[in-house]
Short mmCIF file of C-alpha atoms (C1' of nucleotides) in Angstrom, two decimals:
data_model
loop_
_atom_site.label_atom_id
_atom_site.label_comp_id
_atom_site.label_asym_id
_atom_site.label_seq_id
_atom_site.Cartn_x
_atom_site.Cartn_y
_atom_site.Cartn_z
CA MET A 1 -168.15 -141.03 -123.80
CA GLU A 2 -167.00 -144.58 -123.28
CA GLU A 3 -164.18 -145.18 -120.82
CA ILE A 4 -161.16 -147.07 -122.06
CA LEU A 5 -160.47 -150.31 -120.23
CA PRO A 6 -158.75 -149.40 -116.97
CA ALA A 7 -155.48 -151.04 -115.99
CA LEU A 8 -155.80 -154.00 -113.65
CA SER A 9 -154.75 -151.82 -110.76
CA THR A 10 -155.38 -148.12 -111.22
CA LEU A 11 -153.42 -145.81 -109.02
CA GLY A 12 -155.63 -142.81 -108.69
CA GLY A 13 -159.04 -144.16 -109.51
CA ARG A 14 -161.38 -146.56 -107.87
CA LYS A 15 -160.18 -150.13 -107.44
CA ARG A 16 -161.81 -153.01 -109.25
CA ARG A 17 -163.53 -155.67 -107.19
CA GLY A 18 -161.19 -157.92 -105.29
CA GLU A 19 -158.24 -155.61 -105.61
CA GLY A 20 -158.61 -153.69 -102.39
CA HIS A 21 -155.30 -155.12 -101.20
CA THR A 22 -153.46 -153.01 -103.76
CA ARG A 23 -155.03 -149.94 -102.19
CA ARG A 24 -153.91 -151.24 -98.83
CA ASP A 25 -150.36 -151.42 -100.14
CA GLU A 26 -150.63 -147.90 -101.53
CA ILE A 27 -151.73 -146.68 -98.13
CA LEU A 28 -148.81 -148.44 -96.47
CA ALA A 29 -146.36 -146.95 -98.95
CA ALA A 30 -147.72 -143.42 -98.53
CA ALA A 31 -147.85 -143.78 -94.74
CA LYS A 32 -144.27 -145.02 -94.63
CA GLU A 33 -143.08 -142.02 -96.61
CA LEU A 34 -144.92 -139.61 -94.37
CA PHE A 35 -143.90 -141.30 -91.11
CA LEU A 36 -140.27 -141.10 -92.19
CA GLU A 37 -140.61 -137.53 -93.45
CA GLU A 38 -142.55 -135.99 -90.60
CA GLY A 39 -142.80 -138.52 -87.81
CA TYR A 40 -145.73 -140.43 -86.39
CA ALA A 41 -147.55 -137.65 -84.58
CA ALA A 42 -147.27 -135.15 -87.42
CA THR A 43 -148.55 -137.62 -89.97
CA THR A 44 -152.30 -137.29 -90.13
CA ILE A 45 -154.88 -139.61 -91.59
CA ARG A 46 -155.84 -136.88 -94.01
CA LYS A 47 -152.29 -136.41 -95.26
CA ILE A 48 -151.95 -140.11 -95.95
CA ALA A 49 -155.30 -140.16 -97.72
CA ASP A 50 -154.36 -137.12 -99.80
CA ARG A 51 -151.12 -138.70 -100.92
CA VAL A 52 -152.88 -141.89 -101.89
CA GLY A 53 -155.59 -139.93 -103.65
CA VAL A 54 -158.63 -141.10 -101.71
CA SER A 55 -160.79 -139.70 -98.96
CA ALA A 56 -159.76 -140.03 -95.33
CA PRO A 57 -162.43 -142.54 -94.30
CA ALA A 58 -161.26 -144.87 -97.05
CA LEU A 59 -158.25 -145.75 -94.91
CA TYR A 60 -160.57 -147.28 -92.34
CA LEU A 61 -161.64 -149.87 -94.87
CA TYR A 62 -158.20 -151.41 -94.59
CA PHE A 63 -156.95 -150.45 -91.15
CA SER A 64 -158.79 -150.23 -87.85
CA ASP A 65 -156.98 -147.06 -86.81
CA LYS A 66 -153.84 -145.01 -87.30
CA GLU A 67 -151.71 -147.20 -85.05
CA ALA A 68 -152.64 -150.28 -87.04
CA ILE A 69 -151.03 -148.70 -90.08
CA MET A 70 -147.79 -148.15 -88.20
CA LEU A 71 -147.95 -151.64 -86.76
CA ALA A 72 -148.27 -153.16 -90.21
CA LEU A 73 -145.28 -151.13 -91.35
CA CYS A 74 -143.27 -152.34 -88.38
CA ASP A 75 -143.91 -155.96 -89.19
CA GLN A 76 -143.05 -155.28 -92.79
CA THR A 77 -139.68 -153.76 -91.95
CA PHE A 78 -138.84 -156.21 -89.19
CA GLY A 79 -139.34 -158.94 -91.71
CA PHE A 80 -136.14 -157.74 -93.38
CA LEU A 81 -134.21 -158.04 -90.12
CA ILE A 82 -135.40 -161.58 -89.55
CA GLU A 83 -134.53 -162.47 -93.13
CA GLU A 84 -131.07 -161.00 -92.73
CA MET A 85 -130.41 -162.78 -89.46
CA SER A 86 -131.60 -166.04 -90.97
CA SER A 87 -129.34 -165.62 -93.95
CA ILE A 88 -126.40 -165.02 -91.62
CA ASP A 89 -127.43 -168.20 -89.84
CA ARG A 90 -127.22 -170.06 -93.13
CA GLU A 91 -123.74 -168.78 -93.94
CA GLY A 92 -122.29 -171.27 -91.50
CA LEU A 93 -119.79 -168.91 -89.91
CA LYS A 94 -117.96 -169.83 -86.74
CA PRO A 95 -120.08 -169.17 -83.63
CA ARG A 96 -118.20 -166.03 -82.57
CA GLU A 97 -118.29 -164.50 -86.03
CA SER A 98 -121.88 -165.49 -86.58
CA LEU A 99 -122.98 -163.83 -83.35
CA ARG A 100 -120.97 -160.76 -84.21
CA ALA A 101 -122.49 -160.58 -87.67
CA CYS A 102 -125.94 -160.97 -86.19
CA GLY A 103 -125.29 -158.23 -83.69
CA ARG A 104 -123.99 -155.96 -86.41
CA ALA A 105 -127.02 -156.65 -88.56
CA TYR A 106 -129.27 -155.92 -85.60
CA ILE A 107 -127.60 -152.57 -84.94
CA LYS A 108 -127.60 -151.67 -88.61
CA PHE A 109 -131.27 -152.42 -88.85
CA GLY A 110 -132.12 -150.35 -85.79
CA LEU A 111 -130.18 -147.36 -87.06
CA GLU A 112 -131.67 -147.61 -90.53
CA HIS A 113 -135.23 -147.96 -89.29
CA PRO A 114 -135.26 -145.82 -86.15
CA ARG A 115 -138.97 -145.14 -86.08
CA GLU A 116 -140.01 -148.71 -86.57
CA TYR A 117 -137.45 -149.74 -83.98
CA TRP A 118 -138.68 -147.16 -81.53
CA LEU A 119 -142.27 -148.15 -81.99
CA THR A 120 -141.70 -151.84 -81.35
CA PHE A 121 -139.05 -151.63 -78.63
CA MET A 122 -139.33 -148.28 -76.92
CA SER A 123 -142.83 -146.97 -77.35
CA GLY A 124 -144.09 -148.36 -74.07
CA ASN A 125 -147.24 -149.24 -75.97
CA THR A 126 -145.78 -152.58 -76.88
CA PRO A 127 -148.68 -154.93 -77.45
CA LYS A 128 -148.95 -157.62 -74.83
CA HIS A 129 -148.41 -160.54 -77.17
CA ILE A 130 -144.79 -159.69 -77.87
CA LYS A 131 -144.10 -159.96 -74.17
CA ASP A 132 -144.23 -163.00 -71.96
CA ARG A 133 -143.05 -165.31 -74.69
CA GLY A 134 -140.57 -168.09 -74.80
CA HIS A 135 -137.17 -167.69 -76.35
CA LYS A 136 -137.83 -169.88 -79.35
CA PRO A 137 -139.13 -168.42 -82.60
CA GLU A 138 -141.57 -171.26 -83.14
CA GLU A 139 -143.26 -170.48 -79.85
CA ILE A 140 -144.22 -167.07 -81.12
CA ASP A 141 -147.34 -166.45 -83.11
CA ALA A 142 -145.92 -164.56 -86.07
CA THR A 143 -149.34 -163.76 -87.47
CA LYS A 144 -150.08 -161.37 -84.66
CA PRO A 145 -149.03 -157.83 -85.49
CA GLY A 146 -146.08 -156.70 -83.43
CA ALA A 147 -144.68 -160.19 -82.91
CA THR A 148 -141.79 -159.74 -85.30
CA GLY A 149 -139.71 -157.90 -82.70
CA ALA A 150 -139.87 -160.90 -80.40
CA ILE A 151 -138.87 -163.19 -83.24
CA ALA A 152 -135.78 -161.10 -83.93
CA PHE A 153 -134.81 -161.36 -80.27
CA ALA A 154 -135.39 -165.10 -80.25
CA LYS A 155 -133.05 -165.44 -83.22
CA LEU A 156 -130.28 -163.88 -81.19
CA VAL A 157 -130.93 -166.28 -78.33
CA GLU A 158 -130.69 -169.23 -80.69
CA GLN A 159 -127.42 -167.96 -82.08
CA LEU A 160 -125.95 -168.02 -78.61
CA LYS A 161 -127.28 -171.44 -77.77
CA ALA A 162 -125.80 -172.73 -81.00
CA ALA A 163 -122.48 -171.19 -80.06
CA GLU A 164 -122.62 -172.88 -76.68
CA ALA A 165 -123.45 -176.20 -78.31
CA ALA A 166 -120.45 -175.69 -80.59
CA GLY A 167 -118.19 -175.57 -77.58
CA VAL A 168 -117.92 -171.85 -76.86
CA LYS A 169 -117.70 -171.27 -73.12
CA LEU A 170 -120.16 -168.72 -71.79
CA LYS A 171 -119.78 -166.75 -68.58
CA TYR A 172 -123.49 -167.10 -67.87
CA PRO A 173 -126.33 -169.47 -68.70
CA ALA A 174 -127.24 -169.04 -72.37
CA ASP A 175 -130.49 -167.23 -71.56
CA THR A 176 -128.83 -164.73 -69.27
CA ALA A 177 -125.96 -164.24 -71.69
CA ALA A 178 -128.38 -163.63 -74.52
CA GLU A 179 -130.30 -161.10 -72.48
CA LEU A 180 -127.14 -159.22 -71.56
CA CYS A 181 -126.00 -159.28 -75.15
CA TRP A 182 -129.30 -157.95 -76.42
CA MET A 183 -129.40 -155.29 -73.73
CA GLY A 184 -126.04 -154.00 -74.86
CA LEU A 185 -127.03 -153.88 -78.52
CA HIS A 186 -130.36 -152.35 -77.62
CA GLY A 187 -128.71 -149.75 -75.42
CA LEU A 188 -126.53 -148.63 -78.30
CA VAL A 189 -129.37 -148.44 -80.78
CA ALA A 190 -131.74 -146.81 -78.33
CA ALA A 191 -129.22 -144.17 -77.34
CA LEU A 192 -128.29 -143.29 -80.91
CA ILE A 193 -131.76 -143.08 -82.33
CA ASN A 194 -133.31 -141.29 -79.39
CA ASN A 195 -130.56 -138.64 -79.28
CA PRO A 196 -129.46 -138.39 -82.89
CA GLU A 197 -128.01 -134.92 -82.46
CA PHE A 198 -125.95 -135.65 -79.40
CA PRO A 199 -122.22 -135.23 -80.16
CA TRP A 200 -121.44 -138.91 -79.98
CA THR A 201 -117.90 -139.90 -80.73
CA LYS A 202 -117.34 -141.91 -83.90
CA ARG A 203 -120.36 -144.04 -84.59
CA ASP A 204 -118.40 -146.90 -86.14
CA GLU A 205 -116.11 -147.07 -83.14
CA LEU A 206 -119.12 -147.22 -80.85
CA ILE A 207 -120.61 -150.05 -82.86
CA ASP A 208 -117.39 -152.04 -82.93
CA GLY A 209 -116.80 -151.24 -79.29
CA MET A 210 -120.22 -152.46 -78.30
CA LEU A 211 -119.82 -155.63 -80.33
CA ASP A 212 -116.49 -156.23 -78.57
CA MET A 213 -118.04 -155.45 -75.23
CA VAL A 214 -120.92 -157.87 -75.54
CA THR A 215 -118.96 -160.71 -77.09
CA GLU A 216 -116.12 -160.41 -74.57
CA GLY A 217 -118.66 -159.77 -71.85
CA ILE A 218 -120.52 -163.02 -72.25
CA MET A 219 -117.89 -165.38 -73.70
CA ALA A 220 -115.15 -166.66 -71.47
CA MET B 1 -169.24 -110.44 -45.76
CA GLU B 2 -165.55 -109.93 -45.11
CA GLU B 3 -163.16 -112.62 -46.36
CA ILE B 4 -160.81 -114.12 -43.83
CA LEU B 5 -157.15 -113.63 -44.60
CA PRO B 6 -156.22 -116.22 -47.23
CA ALA B 7 -153.23 -118.48 -46.68
CA LEU B 8 -150.05 -117.28 -48.32
CA SER B 9 -150.56 -119.85 -51.05
CA THR B 10 -154.11 -120.92 -51.66
CA LEU B 11 -154.58 -124.17 -53.50
CA GLY B 12 -157.86 -123.76 -55.28
CA GLY B 13 -158.35 -120.03 -55.46
CA ARG B 14 -156.63 -117.23 -57.23
CA LYS B 15 -152.99 -116.63 -56.39
CA ARG B 16 -151.83 -113.49 -54.70
CA ARG B 17 -149.52 -111.18 -56.56
CA GLY B 18 -146.00 -112.47 -56.97
CA GLU B 19 -146.93 -116.03 -56.09
CA GLY B 20 -147.51 -117.33 -59.57
CA HIS B 21 -144.61 -119.71 -59.09
CA THR B 22 -146.62 -121.75 -56.63
CA ARG B 23 -149.25 -122.22 -59.32
CA ARG B 24 -146.45 -123.26 -61.63
CA ASP B 25 -145.43 -125.91 -59.14
CA GLU B 26 -149.01 -127.11 -58.82
CA ILE B 27 -149.20 -127.48 -62.57
CA LEU B 28 -145.96 -129.44 -62.61
CA ALA B 29 -147.20 -131.75 -59.86
CA ALA B 30 -150.50 -132.40 -61.59
CA ALA B 31 -148.84 -132.88 -64.96
CA LYS B 32 -146.35 -135.35 -63.51
CA GLU B 33 -149.14 -137.43 -62.01
CA LEU B 34 -151.05 -137.47 -65.27
CA PHE B 35 -148.03 -138.16 -67.47
CA LEU B 36 -147.15 -141.10 -65.28
CA GLU B 37 -150.74 -142.33 -65.06
CA GLU B 38 -151.75 -142.01 -68.68
CA GLY B 39 -148.68 -141.12 -70.72
CA TYR B 40 -147.74 -137.99 -72.58
CA ALA B 41 -150.15 -138.18 -75.50
CA ALA B 42 -153.19 -139.04 -73.39
CA THR B 43 -152.53 -136.23 -70.94
CA THR B 44 -154.35 -133.17 -72.19
CA ILE B 45 -153.95 -129.56 -71.24
CA ARG B 46 -157.53 -129.59 -69.99
CA LYS B 47 -156.97 -132.60 -67.72
CA ILE B 48 -153.98 -130.91 -66.13
CA ALA B 49 -155.92 -127.68 -65.70
CA ASP B 50 -158.87 -129.54 -64.18
CA ARG B 51 -156.68 -131.29 -61.65
CA VAL B 52 -155.05 -128.03 -60.67
CA GLY B 53 -158.41 -126.32 -60.51
CA VAL B 54 -157.89 -123.58 -63.09
CA SER B 55 -158.89 -123.02 -66.68
CA ALA B 56 -156.88 -124.51 -69.51
CA PRO B 57 -155.42 -121.26 -70.85
CA ALA B 58 -154.06 -120.49 -67.39
CA LEU B 59 -151.33 -123.05 -68.04
CA TYR B 60 -150.01 -120.89 -70.83
CA LEU B 61 -149.18 -118.19 -68.30
CA TYR B 62 -146.44 -120.43 -66.94
CA PHE B 63 -145.47 -122.67 -69.86
CA SER B 64 -145.16 -121.83 -73.52
CA ASP B 65 -146.71 -125.12 -74.60
CA LYS B 66 -147.39 -128.67 -73.55
CA GLU B 67 -143.86 -129.85 -74.27
CA ALA B 68 -142.42 -127.16 -72.02
CA ILE B 69 -144.24 -128.73 -69.09
CA MET B 70 -142.66 -132.05 -69.78
CA LEU B 71 -139.31 -130.34 -70.25
CA ALA B 72 -139.49 -128.90 -66.76
CA LEU B 73 -140.41 -132.30 -65.35
CA CYS B 74 -137.40 -133.86 -67.06
CA ASP B 75 -135.09 -131.46 -65.28
CA GLN B 76 -136.74 -132.24 -61.97
CA THR B 77 -136.19 -135.96 -62.45
CA PHE B 78 -132.62 -135.65 -63.62
CA GLY B 79 -131.90 -133.56 -60.56
CA PHE B 80 -132.24 -136.56 -58.26
CA LEU B 81 -129.89 -138.63 -60.37
CA ILE B 82 -127.25 -135.92 -60.44
CA GLU B 83 -127.46 -135.49 -56.68
CA GLU B 84 -126.95 -139.19 -56.11
CA MET B 85 -124.02 -139.43 -58.50
CA SER B 86 -122.39 -136.40 -56.92
CA SER B 87 -122.67 -137.90 -53.46
CA ILE B 88 -120.93 -141.04 -54.71
CA ASP B 89 -118.26 -138.82 -56.18
CA ARG B 90 -117.68 -137.31 -52.77
CA GLU B 91 -117.18 -140.69 -51.09
CA GLY B 92 -113.69 -140.89 -52.57
CA LEU B 93 -113.79 -144.53 -53.59
CA LYS B 94 -111.17 -146.07 -55.84
CA PRO B 95 -111.84 -145.36 -59.53
CA ARG B 96 -113.09 -148.83 -60.40
CA GLU B 97 -115.37 -149.01 -57.37
CA SER B 98 -116.56 -145.47 -57.85
CA LEU B 99 -117.56 -146.15 -61.43
CA ARG B 100 -119.26 -149.35 -60.42
CA ALA B 101 -121.14 -147.60 -57.63
CA CYS B 102 -122.22 -144.90 -60.06
CA GLY B 103 -123.43 -147.50 -62.51
CA ARG B 104 -125.30 -149.34 -59.81
CA ALA B 105 -126.89 -146.13 -58.60
CA TYR B 106 -127.91 -145.32 -62.14
CA ILE B 107 -129.56 -148.69 -62.63
CA LYS B 108 -131.20 -148.52 -59.22
CA PHE B 109 -132.55 -145.09 -59.99
CA GLY B 110 -133.98 -146.25 -63.30
CA LEU B 111 -135.63 -149.32 -61.83
CA GLU B 112 -137.05 -147.46 -58.86
CA HIS B 113 -138.47 -144.67 -61.00
CA PRO B 114 -139.42 -146.59 -64.12
CA ARG B 115 -142.09 -144.22 -65.28
CA GLU B 116 -139.96 -141.15 -64.69
CA TYR B 117 -137.06 -142.84 -66.41
CA TRP B 118 -139.19 -143.71 -69.38
CA LEU B 119 -140.54 -140.19 -69.47
CA THR B 120 -137.12 -138.60 -69.64
CA PHE B 121 -135.09 -141.16 -71.58
CA MET B 122 -137.44 -143.13 -73.78
CA SER B 123 -140.52 -141.08 -74.40
CA GLY B 124 -139.33 -140.00 -77.80
CA ASN B 125 -140.26 -136.47 -76.85
CA THR B 126 -136.72 -135.79 -75.80
CA PRO B 127 -136.37 -132.05 -76.15
CA LYS B 128 -133.70 -130.69 -78.40
CA HIS B 129 -131.85 -128.91 -75.61
CA ILE B 130 -130.48 -132.06 -74.02
CA LYS B 131 -128.80 -132.89 -77.28
CA ASP B 132 -125.84 -131.29 -78.96
CA ARG B 133 -123.97 -130.44 -75.77
CA GLY B 134 -120.39 -130.73 -74.70
CA HIS B 135 -119.13 -133.42 -72.36
CA LYS B 136 -118.03 -131.18 -69.51
CA PRO B 137 -120.51 -130.03 -66.89
CA GLU B 138 -119.21 -126.48 -66.94
CA GLU B 139 -119.76 -126.30 -70.69
CA ILE B 140 -123.44 -126.89 -70.19
CA ASP B 141 -125.87 -124.11 -69.49
CA ALA B 142 -127.78 -125.59 -66.57
CA THR B 143 -130.36 -122.84 -66.71
CA LYS B 144 -131.64 -124.08 -70.04
CA PRO B 145 -134.48 -126.50 -69.62
CA GLY B 146 -133.47 -130.02 -70.54
CA ALA B 147 -129.77 -129.52 -69.87
CA THR B 148 -129.70 -131.68 -66.75
CA GLY B 149 -129.57 -134.85 -68.82
CA ALA B 150 -126.34 -133.74 -70.38
CA ILE B 151 -124.99 -132.91 -66.92
CA ALA B 152 -125.70 -136.41 -65.66
CA PHE B 153 -123.88 -137.86 -68.62
CA ALA B 154 -120.99 -135.45 -68.20
CA LYS B 155 -120.61 -136.73 -64.62
CA LEU B 156 -119.97 -140.17 -66.00
CA VAL B 157 -117.40 -138.83 -68.42
CA GLU B 158 -115.58 -137.07 -65.60
CA GLN B 159 -115.66 -140.22 -63.50
CA LEU B 160 -113.89 -142.03 -66.29
CA LYS B 161 -111.38 -139.28 -66.91
CA ALA B 162 -110.55 -139.26 -63.21
CA ALA B 163 -110.05 -143.00 -63.34
CA GLU B 164 -107.77 -142.56 -66.31
CA ALA B 165 -105.79 -139.89 -64.49
CA ALA B 166 -105.48 -142.24 -61.52
CA GLY B 167 -103.71 -144.74 -63.72
CA VAL B 168 -106.52 -146.95 -64.92
CA LYS B 169 -105.97 -147.97 -68.52
CA LEU B 170 -108.98 -147.49 -70.79
CA LYS B 171 -109.57 -149.36 -74.02
CA TYR B 172 -111.02 -146.25 -75.64
CA PRO B 173 -110.82 -142.48 -75.28
CA ALA B 174 -112.68 -141.44 -72.14
CA ASP B 175 -115.57 -139.96 -74.13
CA THR B 176 -116.11 -143.10 -76.16
CA ALA B 177 -115.70 -145.30 -73.11
CA ALA B 178 -118.28 -143.27 -71.22
CA GLU B 179 -120.73 -143.51 -74.06
CA LEU B 180 -120.33 -147.28 -74.30
CA CYS B 181 -120.70 -147.59 -70.56
CA TRP B 182 -123.85 -145.52 -70.47
CA MET B 183 -125.32 -147.39 -73.42
CA GLY B 184 -124.89 -150.68 -71.60
CA LEU B 185 -126.49 -149.41 -68.41
CA HIS B 186 -129.27 -147.78 -70.35
CA GLY B 187 -129.89 -150.92 -72.36
CA LEU B 188 -130.40 -152.90 -69.19
CA VAL B 189 -132.73 -150.39 -67.58
CA ALA B 190 -134.66 -149.77 -70.78
CA ALA B 191 -135.17 -153.45 -71.44
CA LEU B 192 -136.31 -154.23 -67.91
CA ILE B 193 -138.74 -151.39 -67.47
CA ASN B 194 -140.21 -151.51 -70.94
CA ASN B 195 -140.85 -155.25 -70.86
CA PRO B 196 -141.54 -155.92 -67.20
CA GLU B 197 -143.48 -159.09 -67.94
CA PHE B 198 -140.88 -160.67 -70.15
CA PRO B 199 -139.48 -163.85 -68.55
CA TRP B 200 -136.09 -162.36 -67.80
CA THR B 201 -133.62 -164.49 -65.92
CA LYS B 202 -132.58 -163.32 -62.45
CA ARG B 203 -132.63 -159.56 -62.26
CA ASP B 204 -129.72 -159.27 -59.82
CA GLU B 205 -127.55 -161.45 -62.01
CA LEU B 206 -128.37 -159.27 -64.98
CA ILE B 207 -127.42 -156.15 -63.05
CA ASP B 208 -124.13 -157.57 -61.81
CA GLY B 209 -123.49 -159.05 -65.21
CA MET B 210 -124.01 -155.73 -66.93
CA LEU B 211 -121.79 -153.93 -64.44
CA ASP B 212 -119.09 -156.51 -65.10
CA MET B 213 -119.61 -156.21 -68.82
CA VAL B 214 -119.26 -152.46 -68.97
CA THR B 215 -116.35 -152.16 -66.55
CA GLU B 216 -114.42 -154.99 -68.19
CA GLY B 217 -115.54 -153.73 -71.56
CA ILE B 218 -113.96 -150.32 -71.26
CA MET B 219 -111.08 -150.90 -68.83
CA ALA B 220 -108.04 -152.80 -69.97
"C1'" DA C 1 -160.13 -94.85 -48.71
"C1'" DA C 2 -160.05 -94.15 -53.46
"C1'" DC C 3 -157.18 -94.77 -57.78
"C1'" DG C 4 -154.27 -96.78 -61.29
"C1'" DT C 5 -151.54 -100.56 -62.55
"C1'" DT C 6 -151.03 -105.08 -63.73
"C1'" DA C 7 -150.57 -110.08 -62.32
"C1'" DA C 8 -153.73 -113.70 -62.45
"C1'" DC C 9 -157.31 -115.69 -64.55
"C1'" DT C 10 -161.66 -116.72 -67.54
"C1'" DT C 11 -164.86 -117.18 -71.45
"C1'" DA C 12 -165.26 -117.73 -76.14
"C1'" DT C 13 -163.31 -119.39 -80.01
"C1'" DC C 14 -160.18 -121.30 -83.48
"C1'" DA C 15 -158.37 -124.81 -86.98
"C1'" DA C 16 -157.03 -129.42 -87.14
"C1'" DC C 17 -157.21 -133.90 -85.33
"C1'" DG C 18 -158.87 -139.16 -85.26
"C1'" DG C 19 -162.73 -141.41 -86.16
"C1'" DT C 20 -167.96 -142.61 -87.41
"C1'" DC C 21 -172.21 -142.64 -90.12
"C1'" DA C 22 -175.20 -142.88 -93.71
"C1'" DG C 23 -175.26 -143.02 -97.74
"C1'" DT C 24 -173.49 -143.29 -103.13
"C1'" DT C 25 -171.03 -145.31 -106.99
"C1'" DA C 26 -169.44 -148.80 -109.83
"C1'" DA C 27 -167.75 -153.56 -110.73
"C1'" DC C 28 -169.24 -158.05 -111.16
"C1'" DG C 29 -172.09 -162.70 -111.15
"C1'" DT C 30 -176.22 -164.19 -112.73
"C1'" DA D 1 -180.98 -156.03 -117.38
"C1'" DC D 2 -180.82 -156.70 -112.50
"C1'" DG D 3 -179.37 -157.40 -107.78
"C1'" DT D 4 -175.54 -157.66 -104.79
"C1'" DT D 5 -171.87 -155.70 -102.56
"C1'" DA D 6 -166.90 -154.05 -102.61
"C1'" DA D 7 -165.06 -149.58 -102.83
"C1'" DC D 8 -165.51 -145.14 -101.77
"C1'" DT D 9 -167.36 -140.28 -100.35
"C1'" DG D 10 -169.31 -135.98 -97.88
"C1'" DA D 11 -171.01 -134.46 -93.75
"C1'" DC D 12 -170.31 -134.60 -89.26
"C1'" DC D 13 -168.86 -135.63 -84.15
"C1'" DG D 14 -166.27 -134.78 -80.02
"C1'" DT D 15 -161.67 -133.55 -78.59
"C1'" DT D 16 -157.27 -131.60 -79.08
"C1'" DG D 17 -153.50 -127.71 -78.47
"C1'" DA D 18 -153.47 -123.08 -78.67
"C1'" DT D 19 -154.97 -117.90 -79.06
"C1'" DA D 20 -157.56 -113.46 -78.43
"C1'" DA D 21 -159.82 -110.44 -75.84
"C1'" DG D 22 -161.84 -109.29 -71.88
"C1'" DT D 23 -162.43 -109.55 -66.53
"C1'" DT D 24 -161.10 -109.76 -61.71
"C1'" DA D 25 -158.52 -108.87 -57.77
"C1'" DA D 26 -154.14 -107.81 -55.34
"C1'" DC D 27 -151.13 -104.26 -54.41
"C1'" DG D 28 -148.34 -99.64 -54.27
"C1'" DT D 29 -149.31 -94.96 -54.23
"C1'" DT D 30 -151.56 -90.97 -52.82
#
DNA sequence: AACGTTAACTTATCAACGGTCAGTTAACGT
DNA sequence: ACGTTAACTGACCGTTGATAAGTTAACGTT
């Protein structure tokens, strides 16, 4: 029996030479589904492999270990946040509105990607390279996995410095103000995603309230 | 050979009848050390048992599973916070100062017990019992493991309601205001202890700044 | 001081986990 | 047709949380 010509990238079968990266993507997609469905701990290497349709050791051809898979997913999702914040940057809003939009985007992202957010900002296993960095995006090595969180933070800092340059009076030095602002946003996101079943009052009011609190809190 | 009378509570040996609770305490102490040293995931039932000096299954005489051990430790930690907040309550300060003192105590507690704070508030293993509770202390069943977290939060809510009753105008309903306030404080503590090597600006300024931000943010 | 009860504890064992090893298969250049 | 090697597999390792079944020793009762 002669096989028909396989598609360039088969889903179930063996990959053709040089197309391992498509398998890598399949693994990421399956892992993302499972992480979101069952959580990190409950998602096993074998379950991911089963869903992809390969053996468990095959995953180790593309990722060094389980955490590396999650890390890659984090960077992937954080990329969207950075994109969104950049696009807000480009809209040319007034400083106050731009900061507010950025903050809202940040919160929205955290609430829509709680696990990725938790892993990069609350896991306590934060890789060392996202710490001890400057506050400018270009000072951060974006190629290192896990660096995207720091980039997102740096974007916020730049927003504030731009606002200051545009004449907005800040109650604190820009760095301090940015840190306070981020802490407020982070506190909201962290609280909501770590206690999703707590009887919080209206979520939208909390978001607007926090945005008011941080903008009023740092701008004179 | 006749044994000498054993001490009421032996450390290494078998417990006398009715003194199982001392073994329970030993397990909690050992587990706390290990959780703080190596984290939740890396702390195994066997390591805890080894440190206590008993076999692994012995732990299941006192705790239903691994998470139950952590649950008990959470309550222990929250207990200190509640005590401190209550003592501030009793000082009879003016509403604004009382709230500020509570907030400062909360931050101080978090920064002085970073690992315990992380364990109870950020570990991601937050047990279900501390969620889905009312906002009044008396509505919370303190005997349920994990309920102490809700009690600590309820204290804050009451603080705010007392302030409101004393004539202080709030920008939001007391519940919402309390949540925003706690989120700000938590954001500060979480950021500082989870990224201790980040080049934060002056810590004291951040603390005072956050206290200003939350008090001004929720009080008219 | 012997007996029965049972709290306290152990040994043996389980299935499932993350991960490694030593191959095997198949796609491709030559 | 052949050799190389990317892509992949089956068998296996040590460890994990947890359970089952049996053992030991403390104590009240007689």
